[in-house]
């Protein structure tokens, strides 16, 4: 079974530039999550999608971050404009709607903002 | 905020059992205890979860105290590949999202 795919794996940009990350969840997984993980900390949820609808975006900095999941499959997370404090690993995860609701994570995209 | 407390780091000798503790003194009756781990440069990986009974799978065992205020993840025969950050999370099975704390950094030593 193919896992969660993310690209790019690494990205370096200057502050005030824009950047986009892509995620392809496991086939058939209805729920998709984006997390931000700052060095030395645990992942923090940014946004959760159920199919193509947003379930929870309470911790998404909406002045600069946006995300979409068109057609309920792939998703993109965008930052515009980037700040130095956005340097982090951005993790995508997906899950089935089962009783266990285990989340499967992708390898992440490491963003460095200079 | 995370509802759990874990030691920041632990060491374990290769081949020995690794016992990772977690305190969750404010756990509610309908909250499960989940364990994930994150190997360097990878995303977190599910290990095991439980409500009140002890659980075992091919990766680990989870021991939950009778009052459910703490638990221990046991890796019975740790290998170098078990070196990772281990996260203990409590949440209701449906509806709540995972809130990750800083976890425990386990180093398995040769």
mmCIF file with all atom_site columns, C-alpha atoms in Angstrom:
data_model
loop_
_atom_site.group_PDB
_atom_site.id
_atom_site.type_symbol
_atom_site.label_atom_id
_atom_site.label_alt_id
_atom_site.label_comp_id
_atom_site.label_asym_id
_atom_site.label_entity_id
_atom_site.label_seq_id
_atom_site.pdbx_PDB_ins_code
_atom_site.Cartn_x
_atom_site.Cartn_y
_atom_site.Cartn_z
_atom_site.occupancy
_atom_site.B_iso_or_equiv
_atom_site.pdbx_formal_charge
_atom_site.auth_seq_id
_atom_site.auth_comp_id
_atom_site.auth_asym_id
_atom_site.auth_atom_id
_atom_site.pdbx_PDB_model_num
ATOM 1   C CA . UNK A 1 1   ? 0.000   0.000  0.000  1.00 0.00 ? 1   UNK A CA 1
ATOM 2   C CA . UNK A 1 2   ? 1.430   3.376  -1.022 1.00 0.00 ? 2   UNK A CA 1
ATOM 3   C CA . UNK A 1 3   ? 1.884   5.853  1.801  1.00 0.00 ? 3   UNK A CA 1
ATOM 4   C CA . UNK A 1 4   ? 1.190   9.561  2.041  1.00 0.00 ? 4   UNK A CA 1
ATOM 5   C CA . UNK A 1 5   ? 3.224   11.422 -0.566 1.00 0.00 ? 5   UNK A CA 1
ATOM 6   C CA . UNK A 1 6   ? 4.505   14.952 -0.133 1.00 0.00 ? 6   UNK A CA 1
ATOM 7   C CA . UNK A 1 7   ? 6.528   17.293 -2.293 1.00 0.00 ? 7   UNK A CA 1
ATOM 8   C CA . UNK A 1 8   ? 8.883   18.978 -2.314 1.00 0.00 ? 8   UNK A CA 1
ATOM 9   C CA . UNK A 1 9   ? 10.946  17.405 0.475  1.00 0.00 ? 9   UNK A CA 1
ATOM 10  C CA . UNK A 1 10  ? 12.984  20.553 1.000  1.00 0.00 ? 10  UNK A CA 1
ATOM 11  C CA . UNK A 1 11  ? 12.426  24.210 0.180  1.00 0.00 ? 11  UNK A CA 1
ATOM 12  C CA . UNK A 1 12  ? 14.499  27.308 0.873  1.00 0.00 ? 12  UNK A CA 1
ATOM 13  C CA . UNK A 1 13  ? 12.983  30.745 0.296  1.00 0.00 ? 13  UNK A CA 1
ATOM 14  C CA . UNK A 1 14  ? 13.531  34.303 1.403  1.00 0.00 ? 14  UNK A CA 1
ATOM 15  C CA . UNK A 1 15  ? 11.110  36.062 3.717  1.00 0.00 ? 15  UNK A CA 1
ATOM 16  C CA . UNK A 1 16  ? 8.120   37.655 2.021  1.00 0.00 ? 16  UNK A CA 1
ATOM 17  C CA . UNK A 1 17  ? 8.234   35.091 -0.785 1.00 0.00 ? 17  UNK A CA 1
ATOM 18  C CA . UNK A 1 18  ? 5.458   32.585 -1.426 1.00 0.00 ? 18  UNK A CA 1
ATOM 19  C CA . UNK A 1 19  ? 5.657   28.808 -1.213 1.00 0.00 ? 19  UNK A CA 1
ATOM 20  C CA . UNK A 1 20  ? 3.300   25.882 -1.790 1.00 0.00 ? 20  UNK A CA 1
ATOM 21  C CA . UNK A 1 21  ? 3.380   22.306 -0.572 1.00 0.00 ? 21  UNK A CA 1
ATOM 22  C CA . UNK A 1 22  ? 1.556   19.351 -2.080 1.00 0.00 ? 22  UNK A CA 1
ATOM 23  C CA . UNK A 1 23  ? 0.139   16.241 -0.440 1.00 0.00 ? 23  UNK A CA 1
ATOM 24  C CA . UNK A 1 24  ? -1.379  13.076 -1.885 1.00 0.00 ? 24  UNK A CA 1
ATOM 25  C CA . UNK A 1 25  ? -3.060  10.991 0.842  1.00 0.00 ? 25  UNK A CA 1
ATOM 26  C CA . UNK A 1 26  ? -3.491  7.246  0.955  1.00 0.00 ? 26  UNK A CA 1
ATOM 27  C CA . UNK A 1 27  ? -6.140  6.144  -1.513 1.00 0.00 ? 27  UNK A CA 1
ATOM 28  C CA . UNK A 1 28  ? -9.588  6.057  0.044  1.00 0.00 ? 28  UNK A CA 1
ATOM 29  C CA . UNK A 1 29  ? -8.701  8.146  3.077  1.00 0.00 ? 29  UNK A CA 1
ATOM 30  C CA . UNK A 1 30  ? -11.408 10.735 3.601  1.00 0.00 ? 30  UNK A CA 1
ATOM 31  C CA . UNK A 1 31  ? -9.629  12.816 6.231  1.00 0.00 ? 31  UNK A CA 1
ATOM 32  C CA . UNK A 1 32  ? -6.510  14.862 5.542  1.00 0.00 ? 32  UNK A CA 1
ATOM 33  C CA . UNK A 1 33  ? -4.448  16.897 7.998  1.00 0.00 ? 33  UNK A CA 1
ATOM 34  C CA . UNK A 1 34  ? -1.672  19.469 7.722  1.00 0.00 ? 34  UNK A CA 1
ATOM 35  C CA . UNK A 1 35  ? 0.694   19.877 10.671 1.00 0.00 ? 35  UNK A CA 1
ATOM 36  C CA . UNK A 1 36  ? 3.531   22.290 11.366 1.00 0.00 ? 36  UNK A CA 1
ATOM 37  C CA . UNK A 1 37  ? 6.502   20.957 13.328 1.00 0.00 ? 37  UNK A CA 1
ATOM 38  C CA . UNK A 1 38  ? 9.036   23.462 14.611 1.00 0.00 ? 38  UNK A CA 1
ATOM 39  C CA . UNK A 1 39  ? 12.439  22.063 15.554 1.00 0.00 ? 39  UNK A CA 1
ATOM 40  C CA . UNK A 1 40  ? 12.369  20.419 18.985 1.00 0.00 ? 40  UNK A CA 1
ATOM 41  C CA . UNK A 1 41  ? 8.584   20.458 19.268 1.00 0.00 ? 41  UNK A CA 1
ATOM 42  C CA . UNK A 1 42  ? 5.799   18.028 18.507 1.00 0.00 ? 42  UNK A CA 1
ATOM 43  C CA . UNK A 1 43  ? 3.634   18.514 15.413 1.00 0.00 ? 43  UNK A CA 1
ATOM 44  C CA . UNK A 1 44  ? 0.898   21.151 15.666 1.00 0.00 ? 44  UNK A CA 1
ATOM 45  C CA . UNK A 1 45  ? -2.322  20.759 13.678 1.00 0.00 ? 45  UNK A CA 1
ATOM 46  C CA . UNK A 1 46  ? -2.931  23.561 11.176 1.00 0.00 ? 46  UNK A CA 1
ATOM 47  C CA . UNK A 1 47  ? -5.997  22.330 9.311  1.00 0.00 ? 47  UNK A CA 1
ATOM 48  C CA . UNK A 1 48  ? -8.159  19.225 8.937  1.00 0.00 ? 48  UNK A CA 1
ATOM 49  C CA . UNK A 1 49  ? -10.236 18.320 5.876  1.00 0.00 ? 49  UNK A CA 1
ATOM 50  C CA . UNK A 1 50  ? -13.061 15.821 5.668  1.00 0.00 ? 50  UNK A CA 1
ATOM 51  C CA . UNK A 1 51  ? -13.295 14.992 1.945  1.00 0.00 ? 51  UNK A CA 1
ATOM 52  C CA . UNK A 1 52  ? -13.083 18.507 0.435  1.00 0.00 ? 52  UNK A CA 1
ATOM 53  C CA . UNK A 1 53  ? -14.586 20.382 3.385  1.00 0.00 ? 53  UNK A CA 1
ATOM 54  C CA . UNK A 1 54  ? -12.708 22.055 6.239  1.00 0.00 ? 54  UNK A CA 1
ATOM 55  C CA . UNK A 1 55  ? -13.409 20.517 9.656  1.00 0.00 ? 55  UNK A CA 1
ATOM 56  C CA . UNK A 1 56  ? -10.947 22.474 11.789 1.00 0.00 ? 56  UNK A CA 1
ATOM 57  C CA . UNK A 1 57  ? -8.732  25.413 10.813 1.00 0.00 ? 57  UNK A CA 1
ATOM 58  C CA . UNK A 1 58  ? -8.678  27.121 14.188 1.00 0.00 ? 58  UNK A CA 1
ATOM 59  C CA . UNK A 1 59  ? -4.862  27.138 14.380 1.00 0.00 ? 59  UNK A CA 1
ATOM 60  C CA . UNK A 1 60  ? -4.199  28.161 10.794 1.00 0.00 ? 60  UNK A CA 1
ATOM 61  C CA . UNK A 1 61  ? -2.756  31.705 10.511 1.00 0.00 ? 61  UNK A CA 1
ATOM 62  C CA . UNK A 1 62  ? -5.265  32.734 7.906  1.00 0.00 ? 62  UNK A CA 1
ATOM 63  C CA . UNK A 1 63  ? -3.621  36.058 7.118  1.00 0.00 ? 63  UNK A CA 1
ATOM 64  C CA . UNK A 1 64  ? -0.779  34.214 5.401  1.00 0.00 ? 64  UNK A CA 1
ATOM 65  C CA . UNK A 1 65  ? -1.627  30.501 5.232  1.00 0.00 ? 65  UNK A CA 1
ATOM 66  C CA . UNK A 1 66  ? -4.222  28.904 2.984  1.00 0.00 ? 66  UNK A CA 1
ATOM 67  C CA . UNK A 1 67  ? -5.067  25.331 2.107  1.00 0.00 ? 67  UNK A CA 1
ATOM 68  C CA . UNK A 1 68  ? -7.392  23.571 -0.259 1.00 0.00 ? 68  UNK A CA 1
ATOM 69  C CA . UNK A 1 69  ? -8.393  20.036 -1.075 1.00 0.00 ? 69  UNK A CA 1
ATOM 70  C CA . UNK A 1 70  ? -10.133 20.110 -4.404 1.00 0.00 ? 70  UNK A CA 1
ATOM 71  C CA . UNK A 1 71  ? -12.055 16.957 -5.345 1.00 0.00 ? 71  UNK A CA 1
ATOM 72  C CA . UNK A 1 72  ? -11.401 15.512 -1.895 1.00 0.00 ? 72  UNK A CA 1
ATOM 73  C CA . UNK A 1 73  ? -8.078  13.905 -2.782 1.00 0.00 ? 73  UNK A CA 1
ATOM 74  C CA . UNK A 1 74  ? -4.850  15.915 -3.157 1.00 0.00 ? 74  UNK A CA 1
ATOM 75  C CA . UNK A 1 75  ? -4.241  18.993 -1.061 1.00 0.00 ? 75  UNK A CA 1
ATOM 76  C CA . UNK A 1 76  ? -2.027  22.052 -1.235 1.00 0.00 ? 76  UNK A CA 1
ATOM 77  C CA . UNK A 1 77  ? -0.859  24.290 1.607  1.00 0.00 ? 77  UNK A CA 1
ATOM 78  C CA . UNK A 1 78  ? 0.343   27.783 0.699  1.00 0.00 ? 78  UNK A CA 1
ATOM 79  C CA . UNK A 1 79  ? 2.192   30.446 2.647  1.00 0.00 ? 79  UNK A CA 1
ATOM 80  C CA . UNK A 1 80  ? 2.118   34.004 1.325  1.00 0.00 ? 80  UNK A CA 1
ATOM 81  C CA . UNK A 1 81  ? 4.138   35.948 2.386  1.00 0.00 ? 81  UNK A CA 1
ATOM 82  C CA . UNK A 1 82  ? 6.521   33.775 4.390  1.00 0.00 ? 82  UNK A CA 1
ATOM 83  C CA . UNK A 1 83  ? 8.089   34.924 7.648  1.00 0.00 ? 83  UNK A CA 1
ATOM 84  C CA . UNK A 1 84  ? 11.248  33.711 9.356  1.00 0.00 ? 84  UNK A CA 1
ATOM 85  C CA . UNK A 1 85  ? 9.168   31.950 12.038 1.00 0.00 ? 85  UNK A CA 1
ATOM 86  C CA . UNK A 1 86  ? 7.527   29.791 9.371  1.00 0.00 ? 86  UNK A CA 1
ATOM 87  C CA . UNK A 1 87  ? 10.719  27.743 9.131  1.00 0.00 ? 87  UNK A CA 1
ATOM 88  C CA . UNK A 1 88  ? 9.556   24.260 10.087 1.00 0.00 ? 88  UNK A CA 1
ATOM 89  C CA . UNK A 1 89  ? 8.661   20.828 8.750  1.00 0.00 ? 89  UNK A CA 1
ATOM 90  C CA . UNK A 1 90  ? 5.176   20.676 7.253  1.00 0.00 ? 90  UNK A CA 1
ATOM 91  C CA . UNK A 1 91  ? 3.615   17.254 7.663  1.00 0.00 ? 91  UNK A CA 1
ATOM 92  C CA . UNK A 1 92  ? 0.601   15.872 5.865  1.00 0.00 ? 92  UNK A CA 1
ATOM 93  C CA . UNK A 1 93  ? -1.380  12.983 7.322  1.00 0.00 ? 93  UNK A CA 1
ATOM 94  C CA . UNK A 1 94  ? -4.491  11.065 6.314  1.00 0.00 ? 94  UNK A CA 1
ATOM 95  C CA . UNK A 1 95  ? -6.905  8.667  7.971  1.00 0.00 ? 95  UNK A CA 1
ATOM 96  C CA . UNK A 1 96  ? -9.899  6.479  7.288  1.00 0.00 ? 96  UNK A CA 1
ATOM 97  C CA . UNK A 1 97  ? -13.135 6.991  9.125  1.00 0.00 ? 97  UNK A CA 1
ATOM 98  C CA . UNK A 1 98  ? -12.700 3.912  11.286 1.00 0.00 ? 98  UNK A CA 1
ATOM 99  C CA . UNK A 1 99  ? -13.116 3.349  15.004 1.00 0.00 ? 99  UNK A CA 1
ATOM 100 C CA . UNK A 1 100 ? -9.374  3.522  15.510 1.00 0.00 ? 100 UNK A CA 1
ATOM 101 C CA . UNK A 1 101 ? -8.904  6.607  13.333 1.00 0.00 ? 101 UNK A CA 1
ATOM 102 C CA . UNK A 1 102 ? -5.167  6.022  13.092 1.00 0.00 ? 102 UNK A CA 1
ATOM 103 C CA . UNK A 1 103 ? -3.336  8.777  11.207 1.00 0.00 ? 103 UNK A CA 1
ATOM 104 C CA . UNK A 1 104 ? -0.711  7.967  8.599  1.00 0.00 ? 104 UNK A CA 1
ATOM 105 C CA . UNK A 1 105 ? 1.931   10.635 8.085  1.00 0.00 ? 105 UNK A CA 1
ATOM 106 C CA . UNK A 1 106 ? 3.975   11.571 5.068  1.00 0.00 ? 106 UNK A CA 1
ATOM 107 C CA . UNK A 1 107 ? 7.717   12.336 5.233  1.00 0.00 ? 107 UNK A CA 1
ATOM 108 C CA . UNK A 1 108 ? 7.156   16.090 5.457  1.00 0.00 ? 108 UNK A CA 1
ATOM 109 C CA . UNK A 1 109 ? 8.517   19.154 3.686  1.00 0.00 ? 109 UNK A CA 1
ATOM 110 C CA . UNK A 1 110 ? 11.322  20.998 5.424  1.00 0.00 ? 110 UNK A CA 1
ATOM 111 C CA . UNK A 1 111 ? 10.939  24.761 4.841  1.00 0.00 ? 111 UNK A CA 1
ATOM 112 C CA . UNK A 1 112 ? 13.736  27.194 5.563  1.00 0.00 ? 112 UNK A CA 1
ATOM 113 C CA . UNK A 1 113 ? 12.918  30.907 5.393  1.00 0.00 ? 113 UNK A CA 1
ATOM 114 C CA . UNK A 1 114 ? 15.977  33.164 5.155  1.00 0.00 ? 114 UNK A CA 1
ATOM 115 C CA . UNK B 2 1   ? -1.904  22.138 25.287 1.00 0.00 ? 1   UNK B CA 1
ATOM 116 C CA . UNK B 2 2   ? -0.895  18.497 25.562 1.00 0.00 ? 2   UNK B CA 1
ATOM 117 C CA . UNK B 2 3   ? -2.604  16.629 28.399 1.00 0.00 ? 3   UNK B CA 1
ATOM 118 C CA . UNK B 2 4   ? 0.371   14.357 29.046 1.00 0.00 ? 4   UNK B CA 1
ATOM 119 C CA . UNK B 2 5   ? 3.757   14.599 30.752 1.00 0.00 ? 5   UNK B CA 1
ATOM 120 C CA . UNK B 2 6   ? 6.748   12.591 29.560 1.00 0.00 ? 6   UNK B CA 1
ATOM 121 C CA . UNK B 2 7   ? 10.451  12.614 30.453 1.00 0.00 ? 7   UNK B CA 1
ATOM 122 C CA . UNK B 2 8   ? 12.394  14.548 27.797 1.00 0.00 ? 8   UNK B CA 1
ATOM 123 C CA . UNK B 2 9   ? 14.915  11.779 27.164 1.00 0.00 ? 9   UNK B CA 1
ATOM 124 C CA . UNK B 2 10  ? 15.814  8.185  28.023 1.00 0.00 ? 10  UNK B CA 1
ATOM 125 C CA . UNK B 2 11  ? 18.556  5.726  27.150 1.00 0.00 ? 11  UNK B CA 1
ATOM 126 C CA . UNK B 2 12  ? 18.178  1.979  26.694 1.00 0.00 ? 12  UNK B CA 1
ATOM 127 C CA . UNK B 2 13  ? 20.703  -0.747 25.919 1.00 0.00 ? 13  UNK B CA 1
ATOM 128 C CA . UNK B 2 14  ? 20.167  -2.648 22.701 1.00 0.00 ? 14  UNK B CA 1
ATOM 129 C CA . UNK B 2 15  ? 18.311  -5.926 23.296 1.00 0.00 ? 15  UNK B CA 1
ATOM 130 C CA . UNK B 2 16  ? 16.856  -4.781 26.601 1.00 0.00 ? 16  UNK B CA 1
ATOM 131 C CA . UNK B 2 17  ? 13.286  -3.685 27.238 1.00 0.00 ? 17  UNK B CA 1
ATOM 132 C CA . UNK B 2 18  ? 12.560  0.020  26.887 1.00 0.00 ? 18  UNK B CA 1
ATOM 133 C CA . UNK B 2 19  ? 9.907   1.277  29.301 1.00 0.00 ? 19  UNK B CA 1
ATOM 134 C CA . UNK B 2 20  ? 8.605   4.728  28.427 1.00 0.00 ? 20  UNK B CA 1
ATOM 135 C CA . UNK B 2 21  ? 6.374   6.357  31.058 1.00 0.00 ? 21  UNK B CA 1
ATOM 136 C CA . UNK B 2 22  ? 3.568   8.846  30.519 1.00 0.00 ? 22  UNK B CA 1
ATOM 137 C CA . UNK B 2 23  ? 1.494   10.748 33.059 1.00 0.00 ? 23  UNK B CA 1
ATOM 138 C CA . UNK B 2 24  ? -2.057  11.774 32.153 1.00 0.00 ? 24  UNK B CA 1
ATOM 139 C CA . UNK B 2 25  ? -3.613  12.568 35.524 1.00 0.00 ? 25  UNK B CA 1
ATOM 140 C CA . UNK B 2 26  ? -6.512  14.580 34.059 1.00 0.00 ? 26  UNK B CA 1
ATOM 141 C CA . UNK B 2 27  ? -7.638  11.918 31.586 1.00 0.00 ? 27  UNK B CA 1
ATOM 142 C CA . UNK B 2 28  ? -11.391 11.638 31.108 1.00 0.00 ? 28  UNK B CA 1
ATOM 143 C CA . UNK B 2 29  ? -13.315 8.380  31.111 1.00 0.00 ? 29  UNK B CA 1
ATOM 144 C CA . UNK B 2 30  ? -13.841 8.413  27.350 1.00 0.00 ? 30  UNK B CA 1
ATOM 145 C CA . UNK B 2 31  ? -10.282 9.384  26.377 1.00 0.00 ? 31  UNK B CA 1
ATOM 146 C CA . UNK B 2 32  ? -7.917  6.875  24.868 1.00 0.00 ? 32  UNK B CA 1
ATOM 147 C CA . UNK B 2 33  ? -4.141  6.768  25.295 1.00 0.00 ? 33  UNK B CA 1
ATOM 148 C CA . UNK B 2 34  ? -2.263  6.758  21.976 1.00 0.00 ? 34  UNK B CA 1
ATOM 149 C CA . UNK B 2 35  ? 1.428   6.303  21.298 1.00 0.00 ? 35  UNK B CA 1
ATOM 150 C CA . UNK B 2 36  ? 3.220   7.484  18.181 1.00 0.00 ? 36  UNK B CA 1
ATOM 151 C CA . UNK B 2 37  ? 6.913   7.640  17.425 1.00 0.00 ? 37  UNK B CA 1
ATOM 152 C CA . UNK B 2 38  ? 8.953   9.780  15.055 1.00 0.00 ? 38  UNK B CA 1
ATOM 153 C CA . UNK B 2 39  ? 12.216  8.549  13.659 1.00 0.00 ? 39  UNK B CA 1
ATOM 154 C CA . UNK B 2 40  ? 14.614  11.249 12.494 1.00 0.00 ? 40  UNK B CA 1
ATOM 155 C CA . UNK B 2 41  ? 13.529  12.938 9.222  1.00 0.00 ? 41  UNK B CA 1
ATOM 156 C CA . UNK B 2 42  ? 10.301  10.939 9.023  1.00 0.00 ? 42  UNK B CA 1
ATOM 157 C CA . UNK B 2 43  ? 6.686   11.634 9.907  1.00 0.00 ? 43  UNK B CA 1
ATOM 158 C CA . UNK B 2 44  ? 5.188   10.202 13.110 1.00 0.00 ? 44  UNK B CA 1
ATOM 159 C CA . UNK B 2 45  ? 4.195   6.537  13.050 1.00 0.00 ? 45  UNK B CA 1
ATOM 160 C CA . UNK B 2 46  ? 1.316   4.989  14.994 1.00 0.00 ? 46  UNK B CA 1
ATOM 161 C CA . UNK B 2 47  ? 2.382   2.381  17.570 1.00 0.00 ? 47  UNK B CA 1
ATOM 162 C CA . UNK B 2 48  ? -0.542  1.409  19.767 1.00 0.00 ? 48  UNK B CA 1
ATOM 163 C CA . UNK B 2 49  ? -3.517  2.742  21.682 1.00 0.00 ? 49  UNK B CA 1
ATOM 164 C CA . UNK B 2 50  ? -5.776  1.672  24.549 1.00 0.00 ? 50  UNK B CA 1
ATOM 165 C CA . UNK B 2 51  ? -8.619  2.727  26.825 1.00 0.00 ? 51  UNK B CA 1
ATOM 166 C CA . UNK B 2 52  ? -8.196  0.843  30.088 1.00 0.00 ? 52  UNK B CA 1
ATOM 167 C CA . UNK B 2 53  ? -7.032  -2.669 29.337 1.00 0.00 ? 53  UNK B CA 1
ATOM 168 C CA . UNK B 2 54  ? -3.441  -3.505 28.584 1.00 0.00 ? 54  UNK B CA 1
ATOM 169 C CA . UNK B 2 55  ? -2.775  -3.856 24.875 1.00 0.00 ? 55  UNK B CA 1
ATOM 170 C CA . UNK B 2 56  ? -0.109  -5.667 22.857 1.00 0.00 ? 56  UNK B CA 1
ATOM 171 C CA . UNK B 2 57  ? 0.702   -5.721 19.171 1.00 0.00 ? 57  UNK B CA 1
ATOM 172 C CA . UNK B 2 58  ? 3.678   -6.648 17.034 1.00 0.00 ? 58  UNK B CA 1
ATOM 173 C CA . UNK B 2 59  ? 5.484   -3.433 17.903 1.00 0.00 ? 59  UNK B CA 1
ATOM 174 C CA . UNK B 2 60  ? 4.904   -2.855 21.616 1.00 0.00 ? 60  UNK B CA 1
ATOM 175 C CA . UNK B 2 61  ? 2.848   -3.335 24.760 1.00 0.00 ? 61  UNK B CA 1
ATOM 176 C CA . UNK B 2 62  ? 0.831   -0.657 26.514 1.00 0.00 ? 62  UNK B CA 1
ATOM 177 C CA . UNK B 2 63  ? 0.272   -0.904 30.243 1.00 0.00 ? 63  UNK B CA 1
ATOM 178 C CA . UNK B 2 64  ? -2.355  1.465  31.686 1.00 0.00 ? 64  UNK B CA 1
ATOM 179 C CA . UNK B 2 65  ? -2.687  1.810  35.451 1.00 0.00 ? 65  UNK B CA 1
ATOM 180 C CA . UNK B 2 66  ? -6.008  0.927  37.036 1.00 0.00 ? 66  UNK B CA 1
ATOM 181 C CA . UNK B 2 67  ? -6.797  4.583  37.803 1.00 0.00 ? 67  UNK B CA 1
ATOM 182 C CA . UNK B 2 68  ? -5.767  5.439  34.208 1.00 0.00 ? 68  UNK B CA 1
ATOM 183 C CA . UNK B 2 69  ? -3.641  8.354  35.378 1.00 0.00 ? 69  UNK B CA 1
ATOM 184 C CA . UNK B 2 70  ? -0.473  6.959  33.869 1.00 0.00 ? 70  UNK B CA 1
ATOM 185 C CA . UNK B 2 71  ? 0.733   4.433  31.336 1.00 0.00 ? 71  UNK B CA 1
ATOM 186 C CA . UNK B 2 72  ? 3.910   2.768  30.130 1.00 0.00 ? 72  UNK B CA 1
ATOM 187 C CA . UNK B 2 73  ? 4.899   1.858  26.601 1.00 0.00 ? 73  UNK B CA 1
ATOM 188 C CA . UNK B 2 74  ? 7.118   -1.216 26.508 1.00 0.00 ? 74  UNK B CA 1
ATOM 189 C CA . UNK B 2 75  ? 9.398   -2.117 23.621 1.00 0.00 ? 75  UNK B CA 1
ATOM 190 C CA . UNK B 2 76  ? 10.365  -5.639 24.691 1.00 0.00 ? 76  UNK B CA 1
ATOM 191 C CA . UNK B 2 77  ? 13.676  -5.965 22.854 1.00 0.00 ? 77  UNK B CA 1
ATOM 192 C CA . UNK B 2 78  ? 14.874  -2.541 21.760 1.00 0.00 ? 78  UNK B CA 1
ATOM 193 C CA . UNK B 2 79  ? 16.999  -2.265 18.629 1.00 0.00 ? 79  UNK B CA 1
ATOM 194 C CA . UNK B 2 80  ? 19.022  0.644  17.255 1.00 0.00 ? 80  UNK B CA 1
ATOM 195 C CA . UNK B 2 81  ? 16.144  1.309  14.829 1.00 0.00 ? 81  UNK B CA 1
ATOM 196 C CA . UNK B 2 82  ? 13.887  2.102  17.784 1.00 0.00 ? 82  UNK B CA 1
ATOM 197 C CA . UNK B 2 83  ? 15.850  5.300  18.425 1.00 0.00 ? 83  UNK B CA 1
ATOM 198 C CA . UNK B 2 84  ? 13.179  7.986  17.994 1.00 0.00 ? 84  UNK B CA 1
ATOM 199 C CA . UNK B 2 85  ? 10.971  10.526 19.733 1.00 0.00 ? 85  UNK B CA 1
ATOM 200 C CA . UNK B 2 86  ? 7.977   8.833  21.364 1.00 0.00 ? 86  UNK B CA 1
ATOM 201 C CA . UNK B 2 87  ? 4.746   10.764 21.830 1.00 0.00 ? 87  UNK B CA 1
ATOM 202 C CA . UNK B 2 88  ? 2.027   9.876  24.327 1.00 0.00 ? 88  UNK B CA 1
ATOM 203 C CA . UNK B 2 89  ? -1.341  11.477 23.487 1.00 0.00 ? 89  UNK B CA 1
ATOM 204 C CA . UNK B 2 90  ? -4.764  11.275 25.095 1.00 0.00 ? 90  UNK B CA 1
ATOM 205 C CA . UNK B 2 91  ? -7.939  11.979 23.181 1.00 0.00 ? 91  UNK B CA 1
ATOM 206 C CA . UNK B 2 92  ? -11.456 10.822 22.565 1.00 0.00 ? 92  UNK B CA 1
ATOM 207 C CA . UNK B 2 93  ? -11.520 8.280  19.737 1.00 0.00 ? 93  UNK B CA 1
ATOM 208 C CA . UNK B 2 94  ? -13.802 10.375 17.578 1.00 0.00 ? 94  UNK B CA 1
ATOM 209 C CA . UNK B 2 95  ? -13.925 14.101 17.144 1.00 0.00 ? 95  UNK B CA 1
ATOM 210 C CA . UNK B 2 96  ? -10.783 15.315 18.837 1.00 0.00 ? 96  UNK B CA 1
ATOM 211 C CA . UNK B 2 97  ? -7.526  15.875 17.089 1.00 0.00 ? 97  UNK B CA 1
ATOM 212 C CA . UNK B 2 98  ? -4.149  14.681 18.272 1.00 0.00 ? 98  UNK B CA 1
ATOM 213 C CA . UNK B 2 99  ? -2.269  17.236 20.382 1.00 0.00 ? 99  UNK B CA 1
ATOM 214 C CA . UNK B 2 100 ? 1.425   16.338 20.370 1.00 0.00 ? 100 UNK B CA 1
ATOM 215 C CA . UNK B 2 101 ? 3.679   17.385 23.228 1.00 0.00 ? 101 UNK B CA 1
ATOM 216 C CA . UNK B 2 102 ? 7.498   17.380 22.965 1.00 0.00 ? 102 UNK B CA 1
ATOM 217 C CA . UNK B 2 103 ? 7.635   13.605 23.635 1.00 0.00 ? 103 UNK B CA 1
ATOM 218 C CA . UNK B 2 104 ? 10.485  11.455 24.956 1.00 0.00 ? 104 UNK B CA 1
ATOM 219 C CA . UNK B 2 105 ? 13.652  11.104 22.942 1.00 0.00 ? 105 UNK B CA 1
ATOM 220 C CA . UNK B 2 106 ? 14.693  7.447  23.284 1.00 0.00 ? 106 UNK B CA 1
ATOM 221 C CA . UNK B 2 107 ? 18.270  6.574  22.432 1.00 0.00 ? 107 UNK B CA 1
ATOM 222 C CA . UNK B 2 108 ? 19.014  2.870  22.044 1.00 0.00 ? 108 UNK B CA 1
ATOM 223 C CA . UNK B 2 109 ? 22.699  2.330  22.689 1.00 0.00 ? 109 UNK B CA 1
ATOM 224 C CA . UNK B 2 110 ? 24.830  -0.524 21.287 1.00 0.00 ? 110 UNK B CA 1
#
